[in-house]
Amino acid sequence: MLFNREMLTKEYRICMPLSVEEYRMGQLYMIARHSNEQSQKGEGVVVIKNYPIIDDLHGDGQFTEKRIYLNSRLPSWIQPLIPNIFYITEKASNFYPYTKTEYTCSFLPRFSINIETRYENNSGTTDNCLGLSHEEQNKREVQHLDIAYDSLPEKHYKDNEDLTRFKSLKTDRGPLNPGWRESSRPIMCSYKVVRVSFEVWGLQGRVESYAHKAVKDILLLGHRQAFAWIDSWIDMTMDDIRKYEIQKQTETNDKVESVTLERSSTGETPPTTPN
């Protein structure tokens, strides 16, 4: 049964002690490394497409399409409803400092996550960075995320990524003390408008809330790692980054696909309805 309700929209503002120009390299490095580290035993990210694009409004950019395999990472209440090999498709158009990303699932055709992002050199003070309509501005929920002090699930904690103690040897930035967003220079902000929609009566609220919590955790972890890994990427050129992406994409695809192909060949599929 379908249910007509408004899409759940939140705007996350995530500051970092970087400039927008620096984060262009840091973002690409972080995504490639993070995807590789999070992929194991047939679950994680497989890159399907990655090529340059041109847009009349935004200019030169990069398009990527990925499959994110995550069966065991889903909550127990939804696992009985999905097939053995389950993935979400990510399509991203990166026209830095503006990006647009869409997540869909062929098994759940009425589920989608849309993320619009813009990066600015400020501490999250722009009221309508992404040009939302007056109506959507009034309905959105704005959340300021702190990469140093906001909590993440314990499984994501690493001593060398604790920004309250981390200090960059190459840039002399860090550790991040209370109030760092007001005092750090340089300072930038990722403005991310996240729209989640699941138009199925009885599950829409639960699924949309779960999706927002998952997106929030991923954004917090990714931005935290981008700064924690700064000494690995700060000296890299765009050519260096593209070579690193290719290397990590190959490693990640091999890691994930070797198991998903094995699962597929067995023909095993769990019940599509609860026992």
mmCIF file of C-alpha atoms in Angstrom:
data_model
loop_
_atom_site.group_PDB
_atom_site.id
_atom_site.type_symbol
_atom_site.label_atom_id
_atom_site.label_comp_id
_atom_site.label_asym_id
_atom_site.label_seq_id
_atom_site.Cartn_x
_atom_site.Cartn_y
_atom_site.Cartn_z
ATOM 1 C CA MET A 1 0.000 0.000 0.000
ATOM 2 C CA LEU A 2 1.307 3.430 -0.930
ATOM 3 C CA PHE A 3 1.181 6.428 1.336
ATOM 4 C CA ASN A 4 1.384 10.028 0.193
ATOM 5 C CA ARG A 5 3.544 12.010 2.609
ATOM 6 C CA GLU A 6 6.185 14.697 2.371
ATOM 7 C CA MET A 7 9.804 13.736 1.775
ATOM 8 C CA LEU A 8 11.966 13.881 4.913
ATOM 9 C CA THR A 9 14.581 16.603 4.297
ATOM 10 C CA LYS A 10 17.562 17.520 6.472
ATOM 11 C CA GLU A 11 20.501 19.853 5.910
ATOM 12 C CA TYR A 12 23.803 18.817 7.464
ATOM 13 C CA ARG A 13 26.577 21.376 7.894
ATOM 14 C CA ILE A 14 30.000 19.853 8.520
ATOM 15 C CA CYS A 15 33.009 22.081 9.167
ATOM 16 C CA MET A 16 36.645 21.075 8.686
ATOM 17 C CA PRO A 17 39.967 22.867 9.376
ATOM 18 C CA LEU A 18 40.716 22.915 5.651
ATOM 19 C CA SER A 19 40.131 25.192 2.701
ATOM 20 C CA VAL A 20 37.711 24.260 -0.068
ATOM 21 C CA GLU A 21 40.678 24.081 -2.436
ATOM 22 C CA GLU A 22 42.491 21.608 -0.154
ATOM 23 C CA TYR A 23 39.434 19.445 0.376
ATOM 24 C CA ARG A 24 39.081 18.833 -3.354
ATOM 25 C CA MET A 25 42.028 16.412 -3.055
ATOM 26 C CA GLY A 26 41.130 15.261 0.442
ATOM 27 C CA GLN A 27 37.600 14.289 -0.553
ATOM 28 C CA LEU A 28 38.707 12.132 -3.492
ATOM 29 C CA TYR A 29 41.462 10.468 -1.469
ATOM 30 C CA MET A 30 39.111 9.806 1.452
ATOM 31 C CA ILE A 31 36.380 8.261 -0.721
ATOM 32 C CA ALA A 32 38.796 5.873 -2.441
ATOM 33 C CA ARG A 33 40.522 4.793 0.773
ATOM 34 C CA HIS A 34 37.326 4.636 2.843
ATOM 35 C CA SER A 35 35.566 2.500 0.214
ATOM 36 C CA ASN A 36 38.493 0.083 0.170
ATOM 37 C CA GLU A 37 38.706 -0.184 3.960
ATOM 38 C CA GLN A 38 34.953 -0.717 4.346
ATOM 39 C CA SER A 39 34.799 -3.464 1.700
ATOM 40 C CA GLN A 40 35.286 -7.046 2.789
ATOM 41 C CA LYS A 41 33.811 -10.537 2.464
ATOM 42 C CA GLY A 42 31.658 -9.629 -0.505
ATOM 43 C CA GLU A 43 30.249 -6.462 1.018
ATOM 44 C CA GLY A 44 31.223 -2.906 0.257
ATOM 45 C CA VAL A 45 31.596 -0.715 -2.804
ATOM 46 C CA VAL A 46 32.112 -1.767 -6.433
ATOM 47 C CA VAL A 47 32.866 1.021 -8.929
ATOM 48 C CA ILE A 48 30.916 0.462 -12.168
ATOM 49 C CA LYS A 49 31.647 3.728 -14.004
ATOM 50 C CA ASN A 50 34.052 6.624 -13.489
ATOM 51 C CA TYR A 51 34.530 9.171 -16.268
ATOM 52 C CA PRO A 52 34.674 12.960 -16.914
ATOM 53 C CA ILE A 53 31.511 14.882 -17.852
ATOM 54 C CA ILE A 54 30.577 18.429 -18.885
ATOM 55 C CA ASP A 55 27.454 20.306 -17.763
ATOM 56 C CA ASP A 56 26.145 23.569 -19.253
ATOM 57 C CA LEU A 57 25.581 25.059 -15.791
ATOM 58 C CA HIS A 58 28.351 23.547 -13.653
ATOM 59 C CA GLY A 59 31.124 22.995 -16.197
ATOM 60 C CA ASP A 60 33.634 20.137 -16.038
ATOM 61 C CA GLY A 61 32.954 17.302 -13.632
ATOM 62 C CA GLN A 62 33.292 13.609 -12.916
ATOM 63 C CA PHE A 63 30.528 10.985 -12.997
ATOM 64 C CA THR A 64 30.700 7.800 -10.937
ATOM 65 C CA GLU A 65 28.310 4.887 -10.590
ATOM 66 C CA LYS A 66 28.800 2.420 -7.766
ATOM 67 C CA ARG A 67 27.089 -0.606 -6.277
ATOM 68 C CA ILE A 68 27.092 -0.777 -2.489
ATOM 69 C CA TYR A 69 26.640 -4.322 -1.152
ATOM 70 C CA LEU A 70 25.525 -4.256 2.487
ATOM 71 C CA ASN A 71 23.294 -7.213 3.443
ATOM 72 C CA SER A 72 24.689 -7.855 6.923
ATOM 73 C CA ARG A 73 24.824 -4.125 7.749
ATOM 74 C CA LEU A 74 21.068 -3.715 7.474
ATOM 75 C CA PRO A 75 18.866 -3.821 10.602
ATOM 76 C CA SER A 76 17.439 -7.224 11.488
ATOM 77 C CA TRP A 77 13.848 -6.121 10.852
ATOM 78 C CA ILE A 78 14.473 -5.632 7.130
ATOM 79 C CA GLN A 79 16.927 -8.468 6.338
ATOM 80 C CA PRO A 80 14.211 -11.172 5.859
ATOM 81 C CA LEU A 81 12.608 -8.996 3.168
ATOM 82 C CA ILE A 82 15.627 -8.747 0.858
ATOM 83 C CA PRO A 83 17.377 -11.152 -1.544
ATOM 84 C CA ASN A 84 20.707 -12.811 -0.771
ATOM 85 C CA ILE A 85 22.633 -10.433 -3.027
ATOM 86 C CA PHE A 86 21.405 -6.932 -2.247
ATOM 87 C CA TYR A 87 22.931 -3.647 -3.285
ATOM 88 C CA ILE A 88 22.158 0.043 -3.527
ATOM 89 C CA THR A 89 23.128 1.973 -6.664
ATOM 90 C CA GLU A 90 24.943 5.287 -6.193
ATOM 91 C CA LYS A 91 25.130 7.758 -9.080
ATOM 92 C CA ALA A 92 27.189 10.868 -8.383
ATOM 93 C CA SER A 93 27.979 13.922 -10.491
ATOM 94 C CA ASN A 94 30.886 15.866 -9.000
ATOM 95 C CA PHE A 95 31.210 19.444 -10.246
ATOM 96 C CA TYR A 96 33.369 20.538 -7.343
ATOM 97 C CA PRO A 97 32.542 22.558 -5.266
ATOM 98 C CA TYR A 98 29.013 21.356 -6.118
ATOM 99 C CA THR A 99 27.994 17.695 -6.198
ATOM 100 C CA LYS A 100 24.770 15.767 -6.618
ATOM 101 C CA THR A 101 24.320 12.141 -5.562
ATOM 102 C CA GLU A 102 21.380 9.748 -5.868
ATOM 103 C CA TYR A 103 20.909 6.394 -4.161
ATOM 104 C CA THR A 104 18.301 3.927 -5.412
ATOM 105 C CA CYS A 105 17.481 0.254 -4.968
ATOM 106 C CA SER A 106 15.890 -1.885 -7.690
ATOM 107 C CA PHE A 107 14.367 -4.158 -5.030
ATOM 108 C CA LEU A 108 12.730 -1.143 -3.336
ATOM 109 C CA PRO A 109 11.620 1.020 -6.293
ATOM 110 C CA ARG A 110 9.917 3.627 -4.109
ATOM 111 C CA PHE A 111 13.026 4.236 -1.996
ATOM 112 C CA SER A 112 15.496 6.998 -2.809
ATOM 113 C CA ILE A 113 18.092 9.232 -1.183
ATOM 114 C CA ASN A 114 19.138 12.440 -2.916
ATOM 115 C CA ILE A 115 22.054 14.509 -1.638
ATOM 116 C CA GLU A 116 23.016 17.956 -2.910
ATOM 117 C CA THR A 117 26.310 19.374 -1.650
ATOM 118 C CA ARG A 118 28.139 22.657 -1.866
ATOM 119 C CA TYR A 119 31.430 23.563 -0.187
ATOM 120 C CA GLU A 120 32.226 27.068 1.049
ATOM 121 C CA ASN A 121 35.089 28.701 2.948
ATOM 122 C CA ASN A 122 33.145 29.594 6.106
ATOM 123 C CA SER A 123 32.009 28.002 9.367
ATOM 124 C CA GLY A 124 28.496 27.043 8.276
ATOM 125 C CA THR A 125 27.027 30.528 8.341
ATOM 126 C CA THR A 126 25.352 30.609 4.897
ATOM 127 C CA ASP A 127 21.613 30.301 5.461
ATOM 128 C CA ASN A 128 20.609 28.961 2.053
ATOM 129 C CA CYS A 129 23.783 27.715 0.417
ATOM 130 C CA LEU A 130 21.997 25.362 -1.991
ATOM 131 C CA GLY A 131 19.251 27.732 -3.105
ATOM 132 C CA LEU A 132 16.267 25.918 -1.621
ATOM 133 C CA SER A 133 12.775 27.234 -2.189
ATOM 134 C CA HIS A 134 11.180 29.233 0.622
ATOM 135 C CA GLU A 135 8.830 26.307 1.296
ATOM 136 C CA GLU A 136 11.650 23.767 1.562
ATOM 137 C CA GLN A 137 13.736 26.081 3.745
ATOM 138 C CA ASN A 138 10.870 26.218 6.222
ATOM 139 C CA LYS A 139 10.436 22.421 6.272
ATOM 140 C CA ARG A 140 14.083 21.340 6.428
ATOM 141 C CA GLU A 141 15.865 20.445 9.666
ATOM 142 C CA VAL A 142 19.378 21.946 9.940
ATOM 143 C CA GLN A 143 21.987 20.000 11.911
ATOM 144 C CA HIS A 144 25.566 21.162 12.555
ATOM 145 C CA LEU A 145 27.867 18.135 12.843
ATOM 146 C CA ASP A 146 31.128 18.317 14.788
ATOM 147 C CA ILE A 147 33.769 15.959 13.337
ATOM 148 C CA ALA A 148 35.759 16.027 16.594
ATOM 149 C CA TYR A 149 33.109 15.746 19.315
ATOM 150 C CA ASP A 150 29.934 14.189 17.856
ATOM 151 C CA SER A 151 29.646 10.498 18.663
ATOM 152 C CA LEU A 152 29.844 7.597 16.207
ATOM 153 C CA PRO A 153 29.196 3.875 16.713
ATOM 154 C CA GLU A 154 32.076 2.388 18.694
ATOM 155 C CA LYS A 155 33.093 0.127 15.797
ATOM 156 C CA HIS A 156 34.261 3.226 13.879
ATOM 157 C CA TYR A 157 36.575 4.542 16.601
ATOM 158 C CA LYS A 158 40.329 4.517 15.947
ATOM 159 C CA ASP A 159 42.934 6.190 18.145
ATOM 160 C CA ASN A 160 44.739 7.703 15.160
ATOM 161 C CA GLU A 161 41.451 9.230 13.915
ATOM 162 C CA ASP A 162 40.524 10.837 17.240
ATOM 163 C CA LEU A 163 40.606 14.510 16.246
ATOM 164 C CA THR A 164 40.664 15.686 19.852
ATOM 165 C CA ARG A 165 44.202 14.227 19.959
ATOM 166 C CA PHE A 166 45.324 14.094 16.314
ATOM 167 C CA LYS A 167 47.964 16.560 15.121
ATOM 168 C CA SER A 168 49.041 16.845 11.490
ATOM 169 C CA LEU A 169 52.819 16.713 11.109
ATOM 170 C CA LYS A 170 52.776 18.346 7.664
ATOM 171 C CA THR A 171 50.342 21.202 8.350
ATOM 172 C CA ASP A 172 50.686 21.603 12.141
ATOM 173 C CA ARG A 173 46.870 21.571 12.457
ATOM 174 C CA GLY A 174 45.106 19.894 15.354
ATOM 175 C CA PRO A 175 44.244 18.674 17.816
ATOM 176 C CA LEU A 176 40.747 20.143 17.661
ATOM 177 C CA ASN A 177 39.818 21.724 20.980
ATOM 178 C CA PRO A 178 36.297 22.736 22.081
ATOM 179 C CA GLY A 179 35.169 25.722 20.029
ATOM 180 C CA TRP A 180 37.567 24.889 17.187
ATOM 181 C CA ARG A 181 35.014 25.827 14.514
ATOM 182 C CA GLU A 182 35.095 29.454 15.679
ATOM 183 C CA SER A 183 38.888 29.704 16.011
ATOM 184 C CA SER A 184 40.389 27.446 13.289
ATOM 185 C CA ARG A 185 41.923 28.926 10.162
ATOM 186 C CA PRO A 186 41.475 27.838 7.474
ATOM 187 C CA ILE A 187 37.860 26.755 7.948
ATOM 188 C CA MET A 188 35.361 25.355 5.450
ATOM 189 C CA CYS A 189 31.897 23.846 5.528
ATOM 190 C CA SER A 190 30.192 21.043 3.631
ATOM 191 C CA TYR A 191 26.545 21.986 3.156
ATOM 192 C CA LYS A 192 24.549 18.834 2.421
ATOM 193 C CA VAL A 193 20.816 18.743 1.781
ATOM 194 C CA VAL A 194 19.638 15.144 2.175
ATOM 195 C CA ARG A 195 16.204 14.116 0.934
ATOM 196 C CA VAL A 196 14.974 10.625 1.851
ATOM 197 C CA SER A 197 11.794 9.103 0.468
ATOM 198 C CA PHE A 198 10.180 5.678 0.975
ATOM 199 C CA GLU A 199 6.556 5.677 -0.150
ATOM 200 C CA VAL A 200 5.227 2.508 1.476
ATOM 201 C CA TRP A 201 2.601 2.717 4.192
ATOM 202 C CA GLY A 202 3.622 1.271 7.536
ATOM 203 C CA LEU A 203 7.372 1.395 6.874
ATOM 204 C CA GLN A 204 8.008 4.888 5.499
ATOM 205 C CA GLY A 205 8.791 6.601 8.796
ATOM 206 C CA ARG A 206 11.010 3.799 10.075
ATOM 207 C CA VAL A 207 12.956 3.417 6.829
ATOM 208 C CA GLU A 208 13.423 7.169 6.306
ATOM 209 C CA SER A 209 14.634 7.678 9.888
ATOM 210 C CA TYR A 210 17.050 4.740 9.586
ATOM 211 C CA ALA A 211 18.368 6.080 6.271
ATOM 212 C CA HIS A 212 19.000 9.550 7.739
ATOM 213 C CA LYS A 213 20.838 8.029 10.723
ATOM 214 C CA ALA A 214 22.996 5.943 8.368
ATOM 215 C CA VAL A 215 23.754 8.938 6.123
ATOM 216 C CA LYS A 216 24.618 11.101 9.137
ATOM 217 C CA ASP A 217 27.075 8.504 10.468
ATOM 218 C CA ILE A 218 28.712 8.067 7.042
ATOM 219 C CA LEU A 219 29.103 11.834 6.585
ATOM 220 C CA LEU A 220 30.571 12.280 10.052
ATOM 221 C CA LEU A 221 33.020 9.398 9.623
ATOM 222 C CA GLY A 222 34.088 10.425 6.113
ATOM 223 C CA HIS A 223 34.793 14.048 7.027
ATOM 224 C CA ARG A 224 36.609 12.971 10.192
ATOM 225 C CA GLN A 225 38.825 10.621 8.179
ATOM 226 C CA ALA A 226 39.518 13.234 5.507
ATOM 227 C CA PHE A 227 41.225 15.402 8.121
ATOM 228 C CA ALA A 228 42.804 12.513 10.032
ATOM 229 C CA TRP A 229 44.435 11.335 6.778
ATOM 230 C CA ILE A 230 45.603 14.812 5.700
ATOM 231 C CA ASP A 231 49.299 13.950 5.854
ATOM 232 C CA SER A 232 48.702 11.198 3.266
ATOM 233 C CA TRP A 233 47.022 13.429 0.656
ATOM 234 C CA ILE A 234 48.034 17.059 1.259
ATOM 235 C CA ASP A 235 50.983 16.863 -1.180
ATOM 236 C CA MET A 236 49.132 14.919 -3.902
ATOM 237 C CA THR A 237 48.327 16.371 -7.316
ATOM 238 C CA MET A 238 45.167 15.565 -9.276
ATOM 239 C CA ASP A 239 47.177 13.091 -11.370
ATOM 240 C CA ASP A 240 48.329 11.419 -8.153
ATOM 241 C CA ILE A 241 44.735 11.245 -6.928
ATOM 242 C CA ARG A 242 43.423 9.689 -10.166
ATOM 243 C CA LYS A 243 46.153 7.025 -10.068
ATOM 244 C CA TYR A 244 45.336 6.312 -6.420
ATOM 245 C CA GLU A 245 41.610 6.037 -7.264
ATOM 246 C CA ILE A 246 42.295 3.492 -10.010
ATOM 247 C CA GLN A 247 44.516 1.447 -7.704
ATOM 248 C CA LYS A 248 41.989 1.388 -4.860
ATOM 249 C CA GLN A 249 39.005 0.816 -7.157
ATOM 250 C CA THR A 250 40.686 -2.264 -8.624
ATOM 251 C CA GLU A 251 41.532 -3.612 -5.166
ATOM 252 C CA THR A 252 38.029 -2.909 -3.853
ATOM 253 C CA ASN A 253 36.211 -4.388 -6.847
ATOM 254 C CA ASP A 254 38.279 -7.582 -6.655
ATOM 255 C CA LYS A 255 37.619 -7.860 -2.926
ATOM 256 C CA VAL A 256 33.839 -7.490 -3.199
ATOM 257 C CA GLU A 257 33.125 -9.226 -6.508
ATOM 258 C CA SER A 258 35.028 -12.410 -5.661
ATOM 259 C CA VAL A 259 32.468 -13.233 -2.978
ATOM 260 C CA THR A 260 29.307 -11.863 -4.626
ATOM 261 C CA LEU A 261 29.978 -13.976 -7.712
ATOM 262 C CA GLU A 262 30.421 -17.033 -5.502
ATOM 263 C CA ARG A 263 27.117 -16.323 -3.748
ATOM 264 C CA SER A 264 25.349 -15.782 -7.050
ATOM 265 C CA SER A 265 26.561 -19.103 -8.455
ATOM 266 C CA THR A 266 25.003 -21.040 -5.547
ATOM 267 C CA GLY A 267 21.545 -19.731 -6.413
ATOM 268 C CA GLU A 268 20.765 -19.281 -2.722
ATOM 269 C CA THR A 269 18.089 -16.727 -1.907
ATOM 270 C CA PRO A 270 16.464 -16.274 1.520
ATOM 271 C CA PRO A 271 12.696 -15.993 1.955
ATOM 272 C CA THR A 272 11.229 -12.773 0.516
ATOM 273 C CA THR A 273 8.692 -12.656 3.324
ATOM 274 C CA PRO A 274 9.163 -13.269 7.061
ATOM 275 C CA ASN A 275 9.013 -16.907 8.198
#
